[in-house]
XYZ file of C-alpha atoms in Angstrom:
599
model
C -51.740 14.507 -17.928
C -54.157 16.867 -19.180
C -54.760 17.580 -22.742
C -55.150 21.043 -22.537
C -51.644 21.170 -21.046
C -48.774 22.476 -24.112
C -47.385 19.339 -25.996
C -43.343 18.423 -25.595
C -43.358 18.589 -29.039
C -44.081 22.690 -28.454
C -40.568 23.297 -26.937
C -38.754 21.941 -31.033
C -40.663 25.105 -32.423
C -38.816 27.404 -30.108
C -35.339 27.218 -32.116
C -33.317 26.312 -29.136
C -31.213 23.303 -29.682
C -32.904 21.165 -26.883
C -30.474 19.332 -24.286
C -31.658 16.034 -23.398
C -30.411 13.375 -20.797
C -30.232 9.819 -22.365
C -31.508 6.414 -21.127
C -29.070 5.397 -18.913
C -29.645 1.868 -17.356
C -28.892 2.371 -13.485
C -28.184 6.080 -13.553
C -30.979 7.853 -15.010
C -33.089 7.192 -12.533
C -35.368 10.216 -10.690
C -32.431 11.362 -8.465
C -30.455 12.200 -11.443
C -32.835 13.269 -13.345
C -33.887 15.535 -10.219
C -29.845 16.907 -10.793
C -29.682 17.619 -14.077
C -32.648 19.509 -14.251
C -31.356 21.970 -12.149
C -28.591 22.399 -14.601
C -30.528 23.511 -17.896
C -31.272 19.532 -19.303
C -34.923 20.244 -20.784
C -35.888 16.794 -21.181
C -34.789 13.503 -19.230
C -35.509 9.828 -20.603
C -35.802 7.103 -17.856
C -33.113 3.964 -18.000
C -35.025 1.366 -20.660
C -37.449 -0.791 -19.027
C -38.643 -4.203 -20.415
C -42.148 -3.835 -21.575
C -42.763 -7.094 -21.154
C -41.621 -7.397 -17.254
C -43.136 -3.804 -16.881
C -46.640 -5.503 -17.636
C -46.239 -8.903 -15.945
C -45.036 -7.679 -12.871
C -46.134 -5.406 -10.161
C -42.729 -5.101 -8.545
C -41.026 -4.592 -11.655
C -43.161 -0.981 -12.065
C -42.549 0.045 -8.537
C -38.965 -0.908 -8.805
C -38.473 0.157 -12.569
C -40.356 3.572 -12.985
C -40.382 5.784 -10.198
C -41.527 9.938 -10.837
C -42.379 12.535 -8.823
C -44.657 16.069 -9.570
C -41.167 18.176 -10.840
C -39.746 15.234 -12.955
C -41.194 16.605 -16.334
C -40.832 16.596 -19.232
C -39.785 13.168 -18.878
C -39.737 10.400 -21.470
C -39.859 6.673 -20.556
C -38.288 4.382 -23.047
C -39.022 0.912 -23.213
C -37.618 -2.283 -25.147
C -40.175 -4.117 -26.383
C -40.299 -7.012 -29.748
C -44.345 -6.613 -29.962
C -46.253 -3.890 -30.747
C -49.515 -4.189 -28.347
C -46.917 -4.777 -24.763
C -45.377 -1.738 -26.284
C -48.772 -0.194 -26.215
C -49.983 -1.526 -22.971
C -46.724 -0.243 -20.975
C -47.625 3.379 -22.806
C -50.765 3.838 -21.539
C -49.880 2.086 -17.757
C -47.196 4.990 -17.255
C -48.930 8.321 -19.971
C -50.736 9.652 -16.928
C -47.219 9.852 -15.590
C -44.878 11.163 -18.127
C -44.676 12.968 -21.389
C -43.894 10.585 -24.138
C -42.571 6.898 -24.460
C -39.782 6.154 -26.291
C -38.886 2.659 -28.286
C -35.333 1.053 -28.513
C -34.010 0.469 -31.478
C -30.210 1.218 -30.366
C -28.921 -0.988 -27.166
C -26.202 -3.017 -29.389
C -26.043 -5.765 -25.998
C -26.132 -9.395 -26.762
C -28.967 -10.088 -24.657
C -31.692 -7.625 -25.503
C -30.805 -8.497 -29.324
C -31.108 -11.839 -28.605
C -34.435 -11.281 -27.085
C -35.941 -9.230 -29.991
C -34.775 -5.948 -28.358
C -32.377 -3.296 -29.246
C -30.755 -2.964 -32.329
C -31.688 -5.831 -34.022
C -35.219 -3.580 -34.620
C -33.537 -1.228 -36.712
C -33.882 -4.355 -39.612
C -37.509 -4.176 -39.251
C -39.079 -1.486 -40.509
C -42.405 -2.399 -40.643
C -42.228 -3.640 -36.886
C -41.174 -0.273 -35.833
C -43.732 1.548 -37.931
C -46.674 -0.771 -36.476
C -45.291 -0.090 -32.491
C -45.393 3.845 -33.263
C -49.143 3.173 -34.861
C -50.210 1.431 -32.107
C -49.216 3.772 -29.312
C -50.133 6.635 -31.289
C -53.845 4.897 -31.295
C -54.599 4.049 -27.985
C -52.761 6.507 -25.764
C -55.618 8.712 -25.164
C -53.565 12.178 -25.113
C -52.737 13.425 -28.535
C -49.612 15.604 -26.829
C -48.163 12.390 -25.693
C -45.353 11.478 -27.773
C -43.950 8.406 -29.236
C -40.745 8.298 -30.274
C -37.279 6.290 -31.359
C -33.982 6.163 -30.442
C -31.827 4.043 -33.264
C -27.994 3.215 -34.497
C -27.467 3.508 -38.108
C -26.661 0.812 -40.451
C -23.780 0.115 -42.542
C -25.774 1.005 -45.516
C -27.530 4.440 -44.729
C -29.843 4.072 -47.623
C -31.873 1.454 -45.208
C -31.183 3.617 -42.007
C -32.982 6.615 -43.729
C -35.763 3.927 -45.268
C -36.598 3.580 -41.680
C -36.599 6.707 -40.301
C -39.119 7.614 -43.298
C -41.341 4.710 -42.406
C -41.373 5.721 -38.635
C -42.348 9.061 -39.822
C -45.444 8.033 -42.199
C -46.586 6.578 -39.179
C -46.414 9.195 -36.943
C -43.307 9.242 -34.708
C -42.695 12.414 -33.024
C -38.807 12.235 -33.168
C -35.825 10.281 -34.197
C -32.994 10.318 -31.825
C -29.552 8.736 -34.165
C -26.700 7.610 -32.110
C -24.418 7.607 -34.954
C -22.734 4.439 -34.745
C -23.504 1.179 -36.485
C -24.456 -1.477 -33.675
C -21.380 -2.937 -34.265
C -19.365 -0.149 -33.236
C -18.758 0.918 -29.945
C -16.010 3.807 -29.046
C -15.523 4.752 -32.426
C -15.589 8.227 -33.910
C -19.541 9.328 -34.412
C -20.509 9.598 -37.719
C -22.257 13.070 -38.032
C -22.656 13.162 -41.694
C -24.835 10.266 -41.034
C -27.374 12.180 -38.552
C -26.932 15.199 -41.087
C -28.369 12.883 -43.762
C -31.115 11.237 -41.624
C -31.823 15.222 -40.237
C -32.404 16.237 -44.020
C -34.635 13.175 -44.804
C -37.459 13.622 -42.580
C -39.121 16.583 -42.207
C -39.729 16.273 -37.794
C -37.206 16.399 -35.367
C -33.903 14.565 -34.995
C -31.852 13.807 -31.889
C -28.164 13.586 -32.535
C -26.547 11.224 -29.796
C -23.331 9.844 -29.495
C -19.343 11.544 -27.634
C -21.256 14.636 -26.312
C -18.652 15.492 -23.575
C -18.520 19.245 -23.327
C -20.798 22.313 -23.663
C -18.920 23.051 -26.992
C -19.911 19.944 -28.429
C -23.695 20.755 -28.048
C -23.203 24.037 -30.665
C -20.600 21.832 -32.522
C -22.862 19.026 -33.614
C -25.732 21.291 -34.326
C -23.754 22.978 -36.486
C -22.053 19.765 -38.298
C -26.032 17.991 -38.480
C -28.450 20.842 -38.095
C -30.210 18.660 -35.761
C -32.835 19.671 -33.041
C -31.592 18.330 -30.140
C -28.751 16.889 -28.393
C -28.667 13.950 -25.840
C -25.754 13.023 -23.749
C -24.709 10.175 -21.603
C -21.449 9.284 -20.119
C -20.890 13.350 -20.558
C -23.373 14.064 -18.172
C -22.296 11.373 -15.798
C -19.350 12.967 -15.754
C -20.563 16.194 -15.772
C -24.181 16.736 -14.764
C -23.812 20.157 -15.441
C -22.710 20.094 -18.471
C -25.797 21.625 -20.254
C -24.953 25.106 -18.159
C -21.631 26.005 -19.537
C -20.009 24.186 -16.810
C -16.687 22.279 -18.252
C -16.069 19.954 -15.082
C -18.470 19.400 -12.500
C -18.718 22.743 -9.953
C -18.537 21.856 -6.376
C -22.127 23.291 -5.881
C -23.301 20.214 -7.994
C -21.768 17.731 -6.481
C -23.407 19.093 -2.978
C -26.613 19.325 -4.670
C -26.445 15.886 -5.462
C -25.530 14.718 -2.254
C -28.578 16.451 -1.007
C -30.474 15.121 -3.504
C -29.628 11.450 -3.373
C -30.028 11.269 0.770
C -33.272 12.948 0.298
C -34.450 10.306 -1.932
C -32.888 7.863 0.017
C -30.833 6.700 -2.836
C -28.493 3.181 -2.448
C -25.309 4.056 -1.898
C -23.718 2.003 -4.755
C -25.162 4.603 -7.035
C -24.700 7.421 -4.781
C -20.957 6.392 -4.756
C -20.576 5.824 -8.435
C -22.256 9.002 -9.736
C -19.599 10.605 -7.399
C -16.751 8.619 -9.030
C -17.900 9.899 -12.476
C -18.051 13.611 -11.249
C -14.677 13.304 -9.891
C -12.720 11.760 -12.279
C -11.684 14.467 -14.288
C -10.579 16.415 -11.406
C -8.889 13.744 -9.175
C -5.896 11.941 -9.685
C -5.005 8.459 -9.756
C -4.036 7.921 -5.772
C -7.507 10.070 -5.010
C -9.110 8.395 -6.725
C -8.434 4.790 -5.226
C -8.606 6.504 -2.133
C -12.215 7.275 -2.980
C -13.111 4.352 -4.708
C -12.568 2.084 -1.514
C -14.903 4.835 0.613
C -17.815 1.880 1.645
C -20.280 4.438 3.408
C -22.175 7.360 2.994
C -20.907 9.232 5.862
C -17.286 7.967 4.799
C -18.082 10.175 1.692
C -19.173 13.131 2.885
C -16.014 13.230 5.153
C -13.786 12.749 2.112
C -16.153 15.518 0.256
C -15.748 17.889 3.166
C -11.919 17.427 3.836
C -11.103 18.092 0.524
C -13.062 20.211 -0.990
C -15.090 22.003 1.684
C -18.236 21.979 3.346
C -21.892 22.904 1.734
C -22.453 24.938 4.599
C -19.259 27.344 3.919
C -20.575 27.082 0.524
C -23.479 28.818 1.149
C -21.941 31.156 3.805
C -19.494 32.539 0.843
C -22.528 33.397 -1.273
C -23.344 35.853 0.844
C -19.785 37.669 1.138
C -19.543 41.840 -0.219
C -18.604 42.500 -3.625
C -15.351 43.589 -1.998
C -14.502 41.163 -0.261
C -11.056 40.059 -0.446
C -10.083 36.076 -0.314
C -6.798 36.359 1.616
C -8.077 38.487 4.297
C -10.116 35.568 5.250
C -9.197 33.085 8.344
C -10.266 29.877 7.108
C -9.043 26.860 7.920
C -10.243 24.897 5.249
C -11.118 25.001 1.761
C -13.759 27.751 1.517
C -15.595 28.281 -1.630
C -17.427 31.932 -2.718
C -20.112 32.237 -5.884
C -19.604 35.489 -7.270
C -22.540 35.903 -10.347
C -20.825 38.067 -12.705
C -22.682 38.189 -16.751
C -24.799 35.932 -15.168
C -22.172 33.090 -15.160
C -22.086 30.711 -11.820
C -18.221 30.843 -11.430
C -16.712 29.253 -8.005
C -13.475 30.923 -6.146
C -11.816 28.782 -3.982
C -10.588 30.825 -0.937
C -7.028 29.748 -0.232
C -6.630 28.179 3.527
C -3.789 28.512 6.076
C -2.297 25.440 5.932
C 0.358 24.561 9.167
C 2.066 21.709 10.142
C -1.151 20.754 12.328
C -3.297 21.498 9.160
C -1.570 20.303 5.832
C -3.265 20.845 2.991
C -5.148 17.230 1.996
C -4.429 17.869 -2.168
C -0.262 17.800 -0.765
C -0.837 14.911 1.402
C 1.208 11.968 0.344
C -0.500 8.769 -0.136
C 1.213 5.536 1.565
C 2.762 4.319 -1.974
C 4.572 7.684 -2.573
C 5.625 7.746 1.097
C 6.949 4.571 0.760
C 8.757 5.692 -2.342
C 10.645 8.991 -0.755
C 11.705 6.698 1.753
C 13.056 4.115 -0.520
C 15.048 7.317 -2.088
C 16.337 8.567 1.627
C 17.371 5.225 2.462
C 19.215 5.239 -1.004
C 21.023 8.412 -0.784
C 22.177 7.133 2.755
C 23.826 3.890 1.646
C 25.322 6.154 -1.057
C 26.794 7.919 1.892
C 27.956 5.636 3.785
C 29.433 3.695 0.813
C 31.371 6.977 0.073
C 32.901 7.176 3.299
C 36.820 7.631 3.462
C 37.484 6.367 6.069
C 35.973 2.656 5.162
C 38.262 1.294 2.671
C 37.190 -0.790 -0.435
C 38.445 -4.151 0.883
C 36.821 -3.799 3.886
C 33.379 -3.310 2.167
C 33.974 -6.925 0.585
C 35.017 -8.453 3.443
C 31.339 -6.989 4.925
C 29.212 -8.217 1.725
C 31.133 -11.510 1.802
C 29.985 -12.023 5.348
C 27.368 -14.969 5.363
C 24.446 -12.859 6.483
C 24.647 -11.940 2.591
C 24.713 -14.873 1.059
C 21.106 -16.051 1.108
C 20.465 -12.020 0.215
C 22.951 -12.377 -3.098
C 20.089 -15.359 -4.041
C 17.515 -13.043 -4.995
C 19.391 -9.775 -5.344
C 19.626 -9.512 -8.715
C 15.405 -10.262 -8.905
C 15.042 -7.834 -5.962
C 17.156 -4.723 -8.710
C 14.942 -6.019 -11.835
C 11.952 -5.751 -9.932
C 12.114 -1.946 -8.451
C 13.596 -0.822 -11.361
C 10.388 -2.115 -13.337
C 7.992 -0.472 -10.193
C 9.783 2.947 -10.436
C 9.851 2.980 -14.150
C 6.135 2.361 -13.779
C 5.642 5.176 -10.999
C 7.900 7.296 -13.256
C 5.656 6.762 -16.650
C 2.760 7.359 -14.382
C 4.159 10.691 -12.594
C 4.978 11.872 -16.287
C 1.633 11.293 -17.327
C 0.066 13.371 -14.287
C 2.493 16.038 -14.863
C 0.841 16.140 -18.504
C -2.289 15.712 -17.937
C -2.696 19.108 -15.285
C -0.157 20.721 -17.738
C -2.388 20.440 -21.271
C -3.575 24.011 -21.978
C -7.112 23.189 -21.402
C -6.948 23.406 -17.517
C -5.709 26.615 -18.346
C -8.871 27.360 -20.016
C -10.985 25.568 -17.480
C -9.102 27.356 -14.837
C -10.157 30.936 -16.273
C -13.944 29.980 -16.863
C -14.248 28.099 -13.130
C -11.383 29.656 -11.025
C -12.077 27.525 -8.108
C -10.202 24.732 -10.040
C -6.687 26.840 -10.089
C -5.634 26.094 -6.615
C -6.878 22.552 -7.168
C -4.862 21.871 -10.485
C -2.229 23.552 -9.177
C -1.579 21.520 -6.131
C -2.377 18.542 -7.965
C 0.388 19.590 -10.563
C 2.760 20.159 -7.789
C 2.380 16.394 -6.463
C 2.191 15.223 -9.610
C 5.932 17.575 -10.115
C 7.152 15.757 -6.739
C 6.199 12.265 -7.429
C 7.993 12.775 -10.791
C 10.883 14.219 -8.905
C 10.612 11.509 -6.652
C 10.168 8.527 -8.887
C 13.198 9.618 -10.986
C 15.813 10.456 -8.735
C 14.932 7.121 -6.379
C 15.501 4.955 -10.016
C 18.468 7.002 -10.818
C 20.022 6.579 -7.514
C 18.492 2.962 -6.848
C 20.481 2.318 -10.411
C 24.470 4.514 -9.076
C 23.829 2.540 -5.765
C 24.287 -0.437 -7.399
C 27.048 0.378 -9.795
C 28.435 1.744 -6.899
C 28.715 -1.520 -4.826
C 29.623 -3.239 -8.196
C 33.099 -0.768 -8.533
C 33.687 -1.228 -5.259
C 33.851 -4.738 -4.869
C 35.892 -4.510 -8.440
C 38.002 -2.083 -6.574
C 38.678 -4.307 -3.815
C 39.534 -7.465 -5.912
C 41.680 -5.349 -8.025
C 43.864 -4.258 -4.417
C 43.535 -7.509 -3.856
C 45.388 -8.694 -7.006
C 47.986 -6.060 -6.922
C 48.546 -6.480 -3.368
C 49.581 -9.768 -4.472
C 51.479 -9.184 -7.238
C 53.418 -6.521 -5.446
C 54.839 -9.683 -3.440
C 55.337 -11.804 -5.948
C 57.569 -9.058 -7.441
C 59.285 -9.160 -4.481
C 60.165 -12.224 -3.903
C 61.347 -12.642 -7.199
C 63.705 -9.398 -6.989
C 65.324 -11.275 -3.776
C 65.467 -14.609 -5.732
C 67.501 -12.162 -8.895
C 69.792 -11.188 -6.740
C 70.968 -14.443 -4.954
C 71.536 -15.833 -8.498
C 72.638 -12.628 -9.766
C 75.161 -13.275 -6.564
C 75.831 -16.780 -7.231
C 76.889 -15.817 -10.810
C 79.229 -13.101 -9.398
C 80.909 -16.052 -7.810
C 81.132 -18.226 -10.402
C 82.480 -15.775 -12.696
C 85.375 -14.821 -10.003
C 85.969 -18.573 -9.716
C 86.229 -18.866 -13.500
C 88.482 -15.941 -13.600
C 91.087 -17.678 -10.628
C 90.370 -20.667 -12.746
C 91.951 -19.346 -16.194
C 94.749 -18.393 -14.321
C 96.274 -22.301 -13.364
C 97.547 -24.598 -16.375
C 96.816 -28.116 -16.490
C 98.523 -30.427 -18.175
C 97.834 -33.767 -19.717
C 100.165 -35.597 -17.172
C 98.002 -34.451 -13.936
C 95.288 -35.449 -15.818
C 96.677 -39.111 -16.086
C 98.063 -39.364 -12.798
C 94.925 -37.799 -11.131
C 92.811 -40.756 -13.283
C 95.165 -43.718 -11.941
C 94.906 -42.327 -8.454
C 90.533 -42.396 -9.272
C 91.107 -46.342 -10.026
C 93.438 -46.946 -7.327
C 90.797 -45.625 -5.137
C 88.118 -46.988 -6.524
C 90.350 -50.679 -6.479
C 90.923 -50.225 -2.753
C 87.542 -49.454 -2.241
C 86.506 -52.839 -3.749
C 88.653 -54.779 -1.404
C 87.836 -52.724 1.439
C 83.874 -53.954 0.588
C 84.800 -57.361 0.199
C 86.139 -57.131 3.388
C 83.727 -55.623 4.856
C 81.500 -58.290 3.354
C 83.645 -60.888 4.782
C 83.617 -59.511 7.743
C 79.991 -58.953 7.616
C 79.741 -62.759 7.099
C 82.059 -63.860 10.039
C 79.939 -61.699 12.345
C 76.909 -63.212 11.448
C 78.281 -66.807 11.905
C 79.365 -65.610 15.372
C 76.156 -64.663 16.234
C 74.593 -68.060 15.039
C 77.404 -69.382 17.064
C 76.361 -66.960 20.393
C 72.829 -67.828 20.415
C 73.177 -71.648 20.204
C 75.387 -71.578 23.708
C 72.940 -69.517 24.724
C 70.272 -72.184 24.102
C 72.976 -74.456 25.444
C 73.573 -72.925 28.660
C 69.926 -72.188 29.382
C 69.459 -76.363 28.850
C 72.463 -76.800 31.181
C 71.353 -74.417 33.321
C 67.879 -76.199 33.718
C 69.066 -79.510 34.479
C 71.190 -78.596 36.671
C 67.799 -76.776 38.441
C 66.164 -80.118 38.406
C 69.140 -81.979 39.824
C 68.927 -79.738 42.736
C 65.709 -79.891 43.166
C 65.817 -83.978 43.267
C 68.585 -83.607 45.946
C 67.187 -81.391 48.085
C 63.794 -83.501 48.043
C 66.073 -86.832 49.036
C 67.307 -84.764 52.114
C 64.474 -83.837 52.940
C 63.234 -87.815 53.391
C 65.863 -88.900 55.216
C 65.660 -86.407 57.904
């Protein structure tokens, strides 16, 4: 750079609050950079670059810094534990940029560990000697060294160094101001105030710079000269020109930008996630996140939100032109300049069965949940048939087809009621978050975003609607099959009852019967006298009786005897006469066999 070209330090005396994009390692590289300039950032720092790698290594610089003739002013910041690589790395990339800037911030393990970072902010006299020396042997006197540092528990020593740094000639402080301890904690702005009325050159105030109303909030908490913003502009790259969320035009600009400079798509994708995120809900936003190709994105970008093409073709449309008059078939977008404000109008599309609009499309998890309610309210239905009667329902779920079901039923009910309670807590949160009055604001000051946050609150409306009717109904279907298997145990029981009853009615009245009879007996019976002498005579006609019944067993006994000794008797003849009977065989025999010889 030439010396006779105006210092960086030239655009502090102007009174503007300078907007600055912060040292970003990964992301600030000269593609974004290249984006956020278009967007009113006046000065952009590159990610922080090891000094000592820087120097060492020739593919370090080629892969670390990287610049072209419209990236100015730009700042490269560099960590560095010695004050002569610090040096050396300054003058290697001066002809190249506008100032180098020293780390005294990055709270990370590592670089502290290394002599990086934070851990310089407790050495003072370090810090003062790195600003001397690249104050001494950069050759430009507009090229300016600066600091970037966290603030220390005691701000007594936090100002101590920011005075040193100043007596030896550092051209700006930026403060993040947190301790390097703290990470998403609240910012401590009295802290930069303090620092900013210390020191008589400029101060940077860093730290939750999300929207353009922070930028005139923090100058007016600090007095600072500058603000410098990170994961806002990530977010938002054009944050620094009133914009609240990221306009479509920027994200087409830096789709341009990043194919033109051939950058790799994992950054390419992840700037895009950042820009996104405040405008895309959960399910879009996994749908995004698994996009693995350039081409892939730039389908989802046109789809969605419309093509850069249309986008350009709208710019041109007469200040009269009406939005519904025009046949579009996708998601148009006109720029109508109006105060000199950029605000984007999305044209809304005629959407058809053949052409639903992609904001309304359901994603495959809440298509799988209005199906799980449809196939809910049927069983319901069915189950409330008339016609199919309680006890036959039992005698269906006690079929054995259920059994191994009835296992893991109850598991199965605990289960989607804990998914659909989750889905529900979720839907409810969506239905907040494009409710808050701040979309409302947003809405007015970028009027493209209506349509957009109004389909997205209608989805979010009917996943809520879906999510709690399929747990309420998911929760009546089973109370339902619970009464109704109750029900048909309870017939069950009364059915059985009812014939117990019965039968003991028809058991009452035979005795009730038999007692009828017994009464009338006992009534003929009163009627007869007995006297003592029928007794008497009826008891010696008992023992006579029971004395010939004696004899007549004796007898019988007797009798019983005589028969058996007759049959002793019987079956020794017969033993007899089969003896006789064989002899007599054998005699014949013998006779016949005589004969027999003498013939």
């Amino acid at each position: 750079m030439k010396t006779s070209e105006p210092s960086i330090m030239d655009m502090f005396e102007g009174g503007k609050v300078l907007t600055i994009c912060a040292p970003m390692v990964r992301y600030s590289k000269l593609a974004f950079r290249s984006l956020v300039r278009k967007y009113n950032c006046d000065i952009c720092f590159t990610p922080m670059i090891v000094a000592a790698d820087f120097m060492r290594s020739v593919k370090a610089r080629d892969s670390e810094f990287t610049t072209n003739e419209s990236d100015r002013p730009l700042i490269v910041q560099f960590a560095a534990s010695d004050a002569q690589t610090l040096a050396d790395a300054a003058c290697v990339v001066a002809p190249f940029s506008d100032g180098v800037d020293l780390n005294c911030g990055c709270p990370q393990r590592w670089a502290m560990s290394e002599g990086y970072g934070a851990c310089l902010i407790n050495k003072p006299e370090l810090v003062k000697d790195m600003v001397k020396q690249v104050r001494n042997q950069v050759e430009n006197p507009n090229y300016t060294s600066s600091i970037k540092i966290r603030i220390h528990k005691d701000l007594r020593r936090t100002v101590d160094l920011c005075q040193k740094a100043e007596s030896a000639g550092v051209s700006w402080i930026t403060v993040h101001g947190r301790t390097a301890d703290e990470r998403h904690q609240p910012v401590h702005y009295d802290a930069i105030k303090t620092i900013k009325d210390s020191v008589s050159i400029p101060v940077i105030a860093n730290g939750d710079i999300k929207y353009p109303r922070d930028v005139k909030t923090i100058h007016q908490l600090t007095g600072v000269d500058g603000v410098m913003a990170a994961r806002g502009l990530l977010a938002n790259p054009a944050m620094f020109a009133g914009y609240e969320d990221t306009p479509l035009e920027c994200v087409w600009d830096w789709v341009d930008i990043a194919i033109e400079q051939g950058t790799p798509f994992t950054c390419f994708h992840h700037h895009l996630i950042y820009m996104l995120e405040r405008v895309s809900s959960q399910p879009e936003r996994k749908v995004f996140n698994s996009l693995s190709s350039t081409s892939a994105v730039i389908d989802y970008l046109h789809s969605t939100y419309g093509s850069a093409q249309n986008l350009r073709k709208q710019e041109e449309l007469p200040s009269n032109f009406c939005p519904g008059s025009f046949p579009s078939k996708g998601s148009y977008i006109s720029y109508f300049r109006y105060r000199n404000i950029s605000v984007i109008h999305r044209i809304t599309p005629v959407f058809n069965l053949k052409n639903p609009p992609p904001l309304l499309e359901m994603t495959l998890q809440w298509t799988a949940v209005a199906l799980f309610l449809y196939v809910d309210i049927g069983i319901l239905v069915i189950l409330c048939l008339p016609f199919i009667s309680a006890r036959r329902w039992q005698r269906i779920f006690h079929l054995s087809i259920w059994n191994s079901v009835a296992k893991v039923w109850n598991k199965v009910f605990l289960a989607m009621i804990i998914v659909l309670i989750v889905l529900f807590i979720d839907a409810v949160r969506e239905v907040r978050k494009y409710s808050e009055g701040q979309h409302g604001k947003d809405a007015k000051l970028h009027p493209n975003m209506f349509d957009h946050l109004h389909m997205k609150l209608f989805r979010a409306q009917r996943n809520l609607y879906i999510s709690g009717f399929s747990l309420y109904f998911w929760m009546v279907m089973r109370r339902v099959i619970t009464l109704t298997d109750q029900l048909a145990t309870a017939s069950d029981t009364t059915a059985t009852l009812q014939t117990q009853a019965e039968s003991a009615t028809q058991t009452a009245k035979k005795y009730m019967e038999h007692n009828e009879l017994l009464k009338q007996t006992l009534m003929e019976a009163k009627g007869v006298k007995v006297t003592a002498e029928d007794v008497e005579q009826l008891r010696k006609e008992v023992e006579m009786l029971t004395g010939e019944l004696e004899t007549s067993g004796d007898a019988l006994k007797k009798s019983q005897s005589k028969a058996d000794a007759m049959k002793r008797q019987t079956y020794g003849l017969a033993k007899e006469y089969d003896r006789l009977l064989t002899e007599h065989r054998e005699l014949q025999n013998r006779e016949d066999c005589g004969t027999k010889k003498e013939n």
